[in-house]
PDB file of C-alpha atoms in Angstrom:
ATOM      1  CA  MET A  12      55.011-130.959 -21.638  1.00 88.00           C
ATOM      2  CA  ARG A  13      57.214-130.421 -24.207  1.00 92.00           C
ATOM      3  CA  GLN A  14      61.215-130.831 -24.941  1.00 95.00           C
ATOM      4  CA  GLY A  15      63.050-127.649 -25.407  1.00 95.00           C
ATOM      5  CA  THR A  16      66.404-126.449 -24.794  1.00 95.00           C
ATOM      6  CA  VAL A  17      67.072-122.664 -23.036  1.00 95.00           C
ATOM      7  CA  ILE A  18      68.561-120.426 -25.773  1.00 93.00           C
ATOM      8  CA  ARG A  19      69.693-117.548 -22.961  1.00 91.00           C
ATOM      9  CA  ALA A  20      68.842-116.747 -19.417  1.00 88.00           C
ATOM     10  CA  ALA A  21      68.948-113.792 -17.027  1.00 83.00           C
ATOM     11  CA  GLY A  22      66.896-112.114 -14.019  1.00 82.00           C
ATOM     12  CA  GLY A  23      65.967-114.989 -13.932  1.00 85.00           C
ATOM     13  CA  PHE A  24      63.519-115.651 -16.893  1.00 91.00           C
ATOM     14  CA  PHE A  25      64.421-118.725 -19.498  1.00 94.00           C
ATOM     15  CA  ALA A  26      63.695-118.630 -22.768  1.00 94.00           C
ATOM     16  CA  VAL A  27      63.266-121.727 -24.313  1.00 95.00           C
ATOM     17  CA  SER A  28      62.397-122.997 -27.863  1.00 92.00           C
ATOM     18  CA  ASP A  29      60.505-126.472 -28.844  1.00 90.00           C
ATOM     19  CA  GLY A  30      61.527-128.536 -31.834  1.00 76.00           C
ATOM     20  CA  ASP A  31      59.800-126.666 -33.449  1.00 80.00           C
ATOM     21  CA  GLY A  32      61.240-123.472 -33.297  1.00 76.00           C
ATOM     22  CA  ARG A  33      58.779-121.764 -31.241  1.00 86.00           C
ATOM     23  CA  GLY A  34      59.936-119.536 -27.858  1.00 90.00           C
ATOM     24  CA  TYR A  35      58.538-119.516 -25.377  1.00 93.00           C
ATOM     25  CA  LEU A  36      59.259-117.561 -21.849  1.00 93.00           C
ATOM     26  CA  CYS A  37      59.817-119.380 -18.796  1.00 94.00           C
ATOM     27  CA  ARG A  38      60.479-119.269 -15.221  1.00 92.00           C
ATOM     28  CA  ALA A  39      62.072-121.846 -13.578  1.00 91.00           C
ATOM     29  CA  ARG A  40      60.208-124.695 -11.021  1.00 85.00           C
ATOM     30  CA  GLY A  41      59.849-124.262  -7.315  1.00 77.00           C
ATOM     31  CA  LEU A  42      61.681-127.336  -7.074  1.00 64.00           C
ATOM     32  CA  LEU A  43      64.363-126.929  -9.219  1.00 71.00           C
ATOM     33  CA  LYS A  44      65.216-123.603  -7.541  1.00 63.00           C
ATOM     34  CA  ARG A  45      65.256-126.186  -4.098  1.00 63.00           C
ATOM     35  CA  GLU A  46      67.822-128.161  -5.747  1.00 61.00           C
ATOM     36  CA  LYS A  47      69.697-125.737  -6.303  1.00 59.00           C
ATOM     37  CA  ALA A  48      69.788-127.181 -10.466  1.00 66.00           C
ATOM     38  CA  SER A  49      71.139-123.916 -11.940  1.00 82.00           C
ATOM     39  CA  LEU A  50      70.634-123.669 -15.216  1.00 90.00           C
ATOM     40  CA  MET A  51      72.436-122.429 -18.175  1.00 89.00           C
ATOM     41  CA  VAL A  52      72.094-121.807 -22.158  1.00 93.00           C
ATOM     42  CA  GLY A  53      71.556-124.921 -23.817  1.00 94.00           C
ATOM     43  CA  ASP A  54      70.280-127.059 -21.455  1.00 95.00           C
ATOM     44  CA  ARG A  55      67.839-129.675 -22.425  1.00 95.00           C
ATOM     45  CA  VAL A  56      64.655-130.059 -20.043  1.00 95.00           C
ATOM     46  CA  LEU A  57      60.379-130.230 -20.026  1.00 95.00           C
ATOM     47  CA  PHE A  58      58.618-127.419 -19.917  1.00 94.00           C
ATOM     48  CA  VAL A  59      54.718-126.622 -19.752  1.00 93.00           C
ATOM     49  CA  PRO A  60      53.910-123.178 -22.034  1.00 92.00           C
ATOM     50  CA  PRO A  61      51.960-120.406 -21.780  1.00 89.00           C
ATOM     51  CA  GLN A  62      49.034-121.038 -21.041  1.00 79.00           C
ATOM     52  CA  ASP A  63      47.606-117.693 -23.071  1.00 57.00           C
ATOM     53  CA  ASP A  64      49.966-118.550 -26.047  1.00 56.00           C
ATOM     54  CA  GLN A  65      50.321-122.702 -27.446  1.00 51.00           C
ATOM     55  CA  SER A  66      52.236-121.053 -30.466  1.00 55.00           C
ATOM     56  CA  GLY A  67      54.868-119.414 -29.164  1.00 53.00           C
ATOM     57  CA  SER A  68      56.537-116.858 -31.287  1.00 51.00           C
ATOM     58  CA  LYS A  69      59.357-118.257 -34.860  1.00 47.00           C
ATOM     59  CA  THR A  70      61.451-116.714 -33.881  1.00 44.00           C
ATOM     60  CA  ASP A  71      64.880-117.005 -31.664  1.00 44.00           C
ATOM     61  CA  SER A  72      65.981-113.585 -30.963  1.00 43.00           C
ATOM     62  CA  THR A  73      62.957-112.157 -29.074  1.00 47.00           C
ATOM     63  CA  ILE A  74      59.619-113.734 -27.266  1.00 51.00           C
ATOM     64  CA  ILE A  75      56.241-112.700 -28.578  1.00 46.00           C
ATOM     65  CA  SER A  76      54.264-114.436 -25.788  1.00 55.00           C
ATOM     66  CA  SER A  77      52.470-113.161 -22.825  1.00 60.00           C
ATOM     67  CA  GLY A  78      52.275-115.592 -20.215  1.00 84.00           C
ATOM     68  CA  VAL A  79      55.279-117.267 -18.694  1.00 92.00           C
ATOM     69  CA  GLY A  80      55.872-120.865 -19.245  1.00 94.00           C
ATOM     70  CA  VAL A  81      56.985-122.623 -16.608  1.00 93.00           C
ATOM     71  CA  ILE A  82      60.349-125.322 -16.724  1.00 94.00           C
ATOM     72  CA  GLU A  83      59.603-128.286 -14.565  1.00 92.00           C
ATOM     73  CA  GLU A  84      62.345-130.646 -15.205  1.00 92.00           C
ATOM     74  CA  LEU A  85      66.336-130.791 -15.869  1.00 92.00           C
ATOM     75  CA  ILE A  86      67.550-133.542 -18.732  1.00 94.00           C
ATOM     76  CA  PRO A  87      70.389-134.914 -17.507  1.00 93.00           C
ATOM     77  CA  ARG A  88      73.193-133.075 -19.487  1.00 93.00           C
ATOM     78  CA  THR A  89      76.394-134.878 -21.361  1.00 92.00           C
ATOM     79  CA  ASN A  90      78.565-131.958 -19.836  1.00 90.00           C
ATOM     80  CA  ARG A  91      79.373-128.593 -18.794  1.00 87.00           C
ATOM     81  CA  LEU A  92      81.109-126.169 -19.555  1.00 84.00           C
ATOM     82  CA  SER A  93      81.776-123.055 -16.786  1.00 78.00           C
ATOM     83  CA  ARG A  94      83.718-120.883 -19.300  1.00 68.00           C
ATOM     84  CA  PRO A  95      81.637-119.701 -21.457  1.00 70.00           C
ATOM     85  CA  LEU A  96      79.016-121.363 -19.594  1.00 80.00           C
ATOM     86  CA  VAL A  97      76.779-123.128 -21.579  1.00 89.00           C
ATOM     87  CA  ALA A  98      75.653-127.042 -21.705  1.00 93.00           C
ATOM     88  CA  ASN A  99      75.899-129.500 -23.961  1.00 95.00           C
ATOM     89  CA  VAL A 100      78.354-128.338 -26.086  1.00 94.00           C
ATOM     90  CA  ASP A 101      79.348-131.149 -29.338  1.00 95.00           C
ATOM     91  CA  GLN A 102      82.679-128.744 -30.517  1.00 95.00           C
ATOM     92  CA  LEU A 103      84.741-125.120 -29.217  1.00 94.00           C
ATOM     93  CA  VAL A 104      85.604-122.969 -32.152  1.00 95.00           C
ATOM     94  CA  ILE A 105      88.276-121.230 -31.155  1.00 95.00           C
ATOM     95  CA  VAL A 106      88.656-118.341 -32.544  1.00 96.00           C
ATOM     96  CA  MET A 107      91.618-115.675 -33.298  1.00 97.00           C
ATOM     97  CA  SER A 108      92.058-112.454 -34.889  1.00 97.00           C
ATOM     98  CA  LEU A 109      95.951-112.894 -37.115  1.00 97.00           C
ATOM     99  CA  LYS A 110      95.500-108.217 -36.454  1.00 95.00           C
ATOM    100  CA  ASN A 111      93.013-105.886 -34.615  1.00 94.00           C
ATOM    101  CA  PRO A 112      93.884-107.930 -31.854  1.00 94.00           C
ATOM    102  CA  PRO A 113      96.991-110.062 -33.190  1.00 95.00           C
ATOM    103  CA  CYS A 114      96.296-113.536 -31.747  1.00 96.00           C
ATOM    104  CA  ASP A 115      96.669-115.089 -28.873  1.00 95.00           C
ATOM    105  CA  TRP A 116      98.488-118.021 -28.934  1.00 97.00           C
ATOM    106  CA  GLN A 117      99.152-118.764 -25.780  1.00 96.00           C
ATOM    107  CA  LEU A 118      95.029-118.490 -25.151  1.00 94.00           C
ATOM    108  CA  VAL A 119      94.714-121.056 -28.251  1.00 96.00           C
ATOM    109  CA  SER A 120      96.320-124.147 -26.768  1.00 97.00           C
ATOM    110  CA  ARG A 121      94.414-122.871 -23.873  1.00 94.00           C
ATOM    111  CA  LEU A 122      91.422-123.423 -25.134  1.00 93.00           C
ATOM    112  CA  LEU A 123      92.488-126.684 -26.633  1.00 96.00           C
ATOM    113  CA  ILE A 124      92.856-127.724 -23.509  1.00 95.00           C
ATOM    114  CA  LEU A 125      89.490-126.887 -22.422  1.00 90.00           C
ATOM    115  CA  ALA A 126      87.653-128.618 -25.797  1.00 92.00           C
ATOM    116  CA  GLU A 127      90.358-131.714 -24.542  1.00 95.00           C
ATOM    117  CA  SER A 128      89.880-131.658 -20.811  1.00 91.00           C
ATOM    118  CA  GLU A 129      85.943-131.963 -21.623  1.00 89.00           C
ATOM    119  CA  GLU A 130      86.458-134.457 -25.109  1.00 93.00           C
ATOM    120  CA  LEU A 131      84.545-132.285 -27.646  1.00 93.00           C
ATOM    121  CA  ALA A 132      85.759-131.452 -30.634  1.00 96.00           C
ATOM    122  CA  ALA A 133      87.532-128.317 -31.593  1.00 96.00           C
ATOM    123  CA  VAL A 134      88.343-126.379 -34.829  1.00 97.00           C
ATOM    124  CA  LEU A 135      90.364-122.912 -35.280  1.00 98.00           C
ATOM    125  CA  CYS A 136      89.166-120.368 -36.976  1.00 98.00           C
ATOM    126  CA  LEU A 137      91.953-117.788 -37.751  1.00 98.00           C
ATOM    127  CA  ASN A 138      89.758-114.347 -38.744  1.00 98.00           C
ATOM    128  CA  LYS A 139      90.508-111.409 -39.974  1.00 98.00           C
ATOM    129  CA  VAL A 140      92.805-112.325 -42.878  1.00 98.00           C
ATOM    130  CA  ASP A 141      91.662-110.143 -44.806  1.00 97.00           C
ATOM    131  CA  LEU A 142      94.229-107.510 -43.155  1.00 97.00           C
ATOM    132  CA  LEU A 143      96.880-109.512 -43.852  1.00 97.00           C
ATOM    133  CA  THR A 144      99.049-109.830 -47.329  1.00 97.00           C
ATOM    134  CA  ARG A 145      99.530-113.013 -48.977  1.00 96.00           C
ATOM    135  CA  GLU A 146     103.437-112.987 -47.296  1.00 98.00           C
ATOM    136  CA  GLU A 147     101.817-112.292 -44.101  1.00 97.00           C
ATOM    137  CA  LEU A 148      99.777-115.082 -44.241  1.00 97.00           C
ATOM    138  CA  LYS A 149     101.976-117.675 -45.533  1.00 97.00           C
ATOM    139  CA  ASP A 150     104.329-117.053 -42.332  1.00 97.00           C
ATOM    140  CA  VAL A 151     101.681-117.729 -39.777  1.00 98.00           C
ATOM    141  CA  ALA A 152     100.810-120.930 -42.440  1.00 97.00           C
ATOM    142  CA  GLY A 153     104.678-122.021 -42.117  1.00 96.00           C
ATOM    143  CA  MET A 154     104.129-121.366 -38.147  1.00 97.00           C
ATOM    144  CA  ILE A 155     102.158-123.529 -37.383  1.00 97.00           C
ATOM    145  CA  GLU A 156     102.418-126.494 -39.556  1.00 95.00           C
ATOM    146  CA  PRO A 157     102.242-129.369 -38.159  1.00 96.00           C
ATOM    147  CA  TYR A 158      98.280-128.886 -36.072  1.00 97.00           C
ATOM    148  CA  PRO A 159      96.857-131.351 -35.130  1.00 96.00           C
ATOM    149  CA  TYR A 160      93.071-129.922 -35.059  1.00 98.00           C
ATOM    150  CA  PRO A 161      90.954-128.021 -38.513  1.00 97.00           C
ATOM    151  CA  VAL A 162      92.388-124.910 -38.426  1.00 98.00           C
ATOM    152  CA  TYR A 163      89.885-122.189 -40.910  1.00 98.00           C
ATOM    153  CA  TYR A 164      91.289-118.596 -42.293  1.00 98.00           C
ATOM    154  CA  THR A 165      88.454-116.350 -43.032  1.00 98.00           C
ATOM    155  CA  SER A 166      87.315-112.879 -43.337  1.00 97.00           C
ATOM    156  CA  ALA A 167      83.776-110.813 -42.026  1.00 93.00           C
ATOM    157  CA  VAL A 168      84.898-108.592 -44.189  1.00 94.00           C
ATOM    158  CA  ASN A 169      85.812-110.436 -47.881  1.00 96.00           C
ATOM    159  CA  GLY A 170      83.178-114.041 -47.230  1.00 96.00           C
ATOM    160  CA  ASP A 171      86.564-116.091 -47.445  1.00 97.00           C
ATOM    161  CA  GLY A 172      86.400-119.239 -45.571  1.00 97.00           C
ATOM    162  CA  ILE A 173      83.014-118.261 -44.120  1.00 97.00           C
ATOM    163  CA  GLU A 174      81.445-121.362 -46.194  1.00 96.00           C
ATOM    164  CA  SER A 175      83.347-123.586 -45.235  1.00 97.00           C
ATOM    165  CA  LEU A 176      82.990-122.889 -41.918  1.00 97.00           C
ATOM    166  CA  GLN A 177      79.295-122.838 -41.880  1.00 96.00           C
ATOM    167  CA  GLU A 178      80.015-126.488 -43.546  1.00 97.00           C
ATOM    168  CA  GLN A 179      81.246-127.425 -39.796  1.00 97.00           C
ATOM    169  CA  LEU A 180      79.086-126.101 -37.583  1.00 97.00           C
ATOM    170  CA  VAL A 181      75.707-128.052 -39.661  1.00 96.00           C
ATOM    171  CA  GLY A 182      74.099-130.454 -37.426  1.00 94.00           C
ATOM    172  CA  PHE A 183      76.101-129.783 -34.061  1.00 95.00           C
ATOM    173  CA  CYS A 184      76.371-127.248 -31.053  1.00 95.00           C
ATOM    174  CA  SER A 185      79.122-125.483 -31.519  1.00 94.00           C
ATOM    175  CA  VAL A 186      80.410-122.668 -29.425  1.00 92.00           C
ATOM    176  CA  PHE A 187      82.483-119.425 -30.324  1.00 91.00           C
ATOM    177  CA  ALA A 188      85.183-118.503 -28.008  1.00 89.00           C
ATOM    178  CA  GLY A 189      88.001-116.216 -27.712  1.00 89.00           C
ATOM    179  CA  PRO A 190      88.016-112.489 -27.110  1.00 89.00           C
ATOM    180  CA  SER A 191      86.562-109.541 -27.825  1.00 87.00           C
ATOM    181  CA  GLY A 192      87.643-107.287 -30.523  1.00 91.00           C
ATOM    182  CA  VAL A 193      88.532-110.841 -32.817  1.00 94.00           C
ATOM    183  CA  GLY A 194      84.948-110.920 -34.306  1.00 92.00           C
ATOM    184  CA  LYS A 195      83.103-114.494 -33.574  1.00 91.00           C
ATOM    185  CA  SER A 196      79.960-111.950 -33.525  1.00 89.00           C
ATOM    186  CA  SER A 197      81.372-110.740 -37.183  1.00 92.00           C
ATOM    187  CA  LEU A 198      81.658-114.165 -38.699  1.00 94.00           C
ATOM    188  CA  LEU A 199      78.119-114.896 -37.304  1.00 93.00           C
ATOM    189  CA  ASN A 200      76.834-112.324 -39.298  1.00 93.00           C
ATOM    190  CA  ALA A 201      78.494-113.997 -42.215  1.00 95.00           C
ATOM    191  CA  ILE A 202      77.439-116.886 -41.770  1.00 94.00           C
ATOM    192  CA  GLN A 203      73.520-115.588 -41.294  1.00 93.00           C
ATOM    193  CA  PRO A 204      72.826-112.485 -41.942  1.00 88.00           C
ATOM    194  CA  GLY A 205      69.070-112.318 -40.438  1.00 82.00           C
ATOM    195  CA  LEU A 206      71.091-113.088 -36.306  1.00 84.00           C
ATOM    196  CA  ASN A 207      71.681-108.588 -36.783  1.00 76.00           C
ATOM    197  CA  LEU A 208      74.825-109.055 -33.722  1.00 78.00           C
ATOM    198  CA  LYS A 209      76.005-106.496 -32.705  1.00 66.00           C
ATOM    199  CA  GLU A 210      79.486-105.419 -33.754  1.00 62.00           C
ATOM    200  CA  GLY A 211      82.304-103.617 -32.090  1.00 50.00           C
ATOM    201  CA  PRO A 212      85.103-101.730 -33.516  1.00 52.00           C
ATOM    202  CA  VAL A 213      88.924-102.187 -30.859  1.00 47.00           C
ATOM    203  CA  SER A 214      90.600 -99.294 -28.933  1.00 44.00           C
ATOM    204  CA  ASP A 215      93.396 -98.503 -31.514  1.00 47.00           C
ATOM    205  CA  LYS A 216      94.629 -97.885 -27.319  1.00 46.00           C
ATOM    206  CA  ILE A 217      94.473-100.659 -25.719  1.00 40.00           C
ATOM    207  CA  LYS A 218      94.126-103.060 -29.304  1.00 44.00           C
ATOM    208  CA  ARG A 219      91.411-104.878 -27.835  1.00 45.00           C
ATOM    209  CA  GLY A 220      87.965-104.628 -28.751  1.00 41.00           C
ATOM    210  CA  ARG A 221      84.960-104.149 -26.636  1.00 47.00           C
ATOM    211  CA  HIS A 222      82.242-106.401 -25.286  1.00 43.00           C
ATOM    212  CA  THR A 223      79.407-106.340 -27.719  1.00 47.00           C
ATOM    213  CA  THR A 224      78.415-110.130 -26.952  1.00 46.00           C
ATOM    214  CA  ARG A 225      76.913-109.200 -22.697  1.00 52.00           C
ATOM    215  CA  GLN A 226      75.406-113.554 -22.039  1.00 68.00           C
ATOM    216  CA  ALA A 227      75.703-116.304 -23.876  1.00 78.00           C
ATOM    217  CA  GLU A 228      73.288-117.116 -26.118  1.00 84.00           C
ATOM    218  CA  LEU A 229      72.249-120.710 -27.492  1.00 90.00           C
ATOM    219  CA  LEU A 230      71.393-118.949 -32.551  1.00 90.00           C
ATOM    220  CA  LEU A 231      70.028-121.780 -34.286  1.00 89.00           C
ATOM    221  CA  LEU A 232      71.555-121.894 -37.296  1.00 92.00           C
ATOM    222  CA  ASP A 233      69.389-122.150 -41.340  1.00 89.00           C
ATOM    223  CA  GLY A 234      71.220-124.628 -42.385  1.00 86.00           C
ATOM    224  CA  GLY A 235      71.262-126.508 -39.760  1.00 87.00           C
ATOM    225  CA  GLY A 236      72.424-126.685 -35.788  1.00 91.00           C
ATOM    226  CA  THR A 237      72.977-123.808 -33.422  1.00 93.00           C
ATOM    227  CA  VAL A 238      76.598-121.582 -32.301  1.00 93.00           C
ATOM    228  CA  VAL A 239      76.390-120.250 -29.416  1.00 87.00           C
ATOM    229  CA  ASP A 240      78.259-116.922 -29.134  1.00 76.00           C
ATOM    230  CA  THR A 241      79.187-116.193 -26.333  1.00 73.00           C
ATOM    231  CA  PRO A 242      81.005-112.618 -24.007  1.00 71.00           C
ATOM    232  CA  GLY A 243      84.564-112.160 -24.740  1.00 58.00           C
ATOM    233  CA  PHE A 244      87.296-113.456 -22.263  1.00 53.00           C
ATOM    234  CA  SER A 245      92.131-112.812 -22.264  1.00 52.00           C
ATOM    235  CA  ARG A 246      92.485-115.117 -19.792  1.00 61.00           C
ATOM    236  CA  LEU A 247      91.949-118.619 -18.659  1.00 67.00           C
ATOM    237  CA  ASP A 248      93.029-121.065 -16.326  1.00 72.00           C
ATOM    238  CA  PHE A 249      93.254-124.323 -15.599  1.00 82.00           C
ATOM    239  CA  THR A 250      90.949-125.265 -12.240  1.00 80.00           C
ATOM    240  CA  GLY A 251      91.443-129.385 -10.427  1.00 85.00           C
ATOM    241  CA  LEU A 252      94.018-130.194 -13.244  1.00 92.00           C
ATOM    242  CA  LYS A 253      97.134-132.115 -12.693  1.00 94.00           C
ATOM    243  CA  PRO A 254     100.847-131.901 -14.991  1.00 95.00           C
ATOM    244  CA  GLU A 255      99.650-135.931 -14.819  1.00 95.00           C
ATOM    245  CA  GLN A 256      97.053-135.086 -16.315  1.00 96.00           C
ATOM    246  CA  LEU A 257      98.722-133.028 -19.132  1.00 97.00           C
ATOM    247  CA  PRO A 258     100.229-134.790 -22.108  1.00 97.00           C
ATOM    248  CA  GLY A 259      97.226-136.484 -22.842  1.00 96.00           C
ATOM    249  CA  LEU A 260      95.511-133.483 -23.193  1.00 97.00           C
ATOM    250  CA  PHE A 261      98.001-133.154 -26.083  1.00 98.00           C
ATOM    251  CA  PRO A 262      96.663-135.402 -28.875  1.00 97.00           C
ATOM    252  CA  GLU A 263      99.918-135.263 -31.016  1.00 97.00           C
ATOM    253  CA  PHE A 264     101.519-136.542 -28.368  1.00 97.00           C
ATOM    254  CA  ASP A 265      99.669-140.098 -28.677  1.00 96.00           C
ATOM    255  CA  SER A 266     101.745-141.586 -31.099  1.00 94.00           C
ATOM    256  CA  PHE A 267     104.538-141.555 -28.657  1.00 95.00           C
ATOM    257  CA  LEU A 268     102.978-143.166 -25.798  1.00 91.00           C
ATOM    258  CA  GLY A 269     104.676-145.936 -24.703  1.00 93.00           C
ATOM    259  CA  LEU A 270     108.695-144.489 -26.967  1.00 97.00           C
ATOM    260  CA  CYS A 271     110.186-142.288 -24.272  1.00 97.00           C
ATOM    261  CA  ALA A 272     112.838-144.318 -21.835  1.00 96.00           C
ATOM    262  CA  PHE A 273     111.005-143.589 -18.517  1.00 95.00           C
ATOM    263  CA  ARG A 274     107.242-144.820 -18.122  1.00 91.00           C
ATOM    264  CA  ASN A 275     106.199-141.430 -16.377  1.00 91.00           C
ATOM    265  CA  CYS A 276     107.601-138.710 -18.825  1.00 95.00           C
ATOM    266  CA  MET A 277     106.935-135.562 -19.358  1.00 95.00           C
ATOM    267  CA  HIS A 278     107.798-134.552 -21.987  1.00 97.00           C
ATOM    268  CA  LEU A 279     110.332-131.821 -20.020  1.00 96.00           C
ATOM    269  CA  ALA A 280     114.164-131.958 -19.606  1.00 93.00           C
ATOM    270  CA  GLU A 281     114.043-137.291 -19.369  1.00 96.00           C
ATOM    271  CA  PRO A 282     116.660-138.196 -21.689  1.00 96.00           C
ATOM    272  CA  ASP A 283     115.367-140.215 -24.708  1.00 97.00           C
ATOM    273  CA  CYS A 284     112.063-138.530 -24.332  1.00 98.00           C
ATOM    274  CA  ALA A 285     110.291-139.496 -28.110  1.00 97.00           C
ATOM    275  CA  VAL A 286     108.019-136.764 -28.172  1.00 98.00           C
ATOM    276  CA  GLN A 287     111.494-133.554 -27.763  1.00 97.00           C
ATOM    277  CA  GLN A 288     113.010-135.919 -30.240  1.00 97.00           C
ATOM    278  CA  GLN A 289     110.325-134.409 -32.298  1.00 97.00           C
ATOM    279  CA  VAL A 290     109.778-131.261 -31.579  1.00 97.00           C
ATOM    280  CA  GLY A 291     110.269-128.661 -35.105  1.00 95.00           C
ATOM    281  CA  ASP A 292     109.295-132.409 -37.043  1.00 95.00           C
ATOM    282  CA  THR A 293     106.676-134.340 -37.089  1.00 96.00           C
ATOM    283  CA  LEU A 294     105.675-132.055 -33.419  1.00 97.00           C
ATOM    284  CA  ASN A 295     104.558-128.131 -33.673  1.00 98.00           C
ATOM    285  CA  ALA A 296     107.861-126.510 -31.798  1.00 97.00           C
ATOM    286  CA  MET A 297     105.160-123.442 -30.232  1.00 98.00           C
ATOM    287  CA  ARG A 298     102.739-125.796 -29.139  1.00 98.00           C
ATOM    288  CA  TYR A 299     105.340-128.420 -27.811  1.00 98.00           C
ATOM    289  CA  GLY A 300     106.503-124.649 -25.778  1.00 98.00           C
ATOM    290  CA  HIS A 301     103.539-124.010 -24.649  1.00 98.00           C
ATOM    291  CA  TYR A 302     103.313-126.548 -23.237  1.00 98.00           C
ATOM    292  CA  LYS A 303     106.661-126.467 -20.852  1.00 98.00           C
ATOM    293  CA  TYR A 304     104.695-123.095 -20.240  1.00 97.00           C
ATOM    294  CA  PHE A 305     101.021-124.963 -18.794  1.00 97.00           C
ATOM    295  CA  MET A 306     103.053-128.170 -16.502  1.00 96.00           C
ATOM    296  CA  THR A 307     105.252-125.409 -15.275  1.00 94.00           C
ATOM    297  CA  GLU A 308     102.103-123.714 -14.317  1.00 94.00           C
ATOM    298  CA  LEU A 309     100.712-126.450 -12.833  1.00 95.00           C
ATOM    299  CA  LEU A 310     103.724-128.155 -10.866  1.00 92.00           C
ATOM    300  CA  GLN A 311     104.064-124.614  -9.402  1.00 91.00           C
ATOM    301  CA  GLN A 312     100.366-124.534  -8.081  1.00 89.00           C
ATOM    302  CA  GLN A 313     101.538-127.805  -7.046  1.00 83.00           C
ATOM    303  CA  ARG A 314     103.269-126.414  -4.536  1.00 74.00           C
TER     304      ARG A 314
END
């Protein structure tokens, strides 16, 4: 048996890449199905290659082998995301455009909470900077200062920030997540032109992008590392999250632990709250506004 990684899954078939970058078309062994061990993109597996072709295809996008291999075993996952549905992720790259469509800052914070809850590293990629003037970019930078995560300003059109973002991906399994139309596929094509991912325009009528990525797919990067390109989405609900867990998912609050007057301070309207006192100074006001909104949402869910 060989060890490999599931790079695509569709219709009961799985494209599996081995450690040398060869691709094989496989089915899951019956035992896996009976145990309801559903396979997903990013899963590490043990598999038997097709009997009629042991060489596989030297490409991660097309499986040339005419035979079908068998996935025998699922190696335990380090983590599992439900949206996007992918396993064994190292970092989340949140991609938002600054114009056409405009940035959904609240969705950014929701995705960052997802990353924190799964103990993933996270970075923010603000794309389409070529559509903004210098003054507009300066206003954006001022609005998000200070920000507790690395921020990349990029353009797939003129190449701004592409090299720096590419360096961030080396050695990691990264998930590109964000709404349709923000330029996830365009960025990946700029990072590695040979990927030839389909790119779609933004609708002039609804000001949103059309889905060009139909399912999650693990892409192997020439410079090292892998990326999961995912279908866009514009809504992310909190599932199973309790209100008392939320403060711990805002890392900028960590330095104020134990400094509030009340031990179980929720940082809303309590007197002598160290967090509230720092809003607009060492804490970003927009991020704190998202925190209050999310806390209200979680408290209402408990009723």
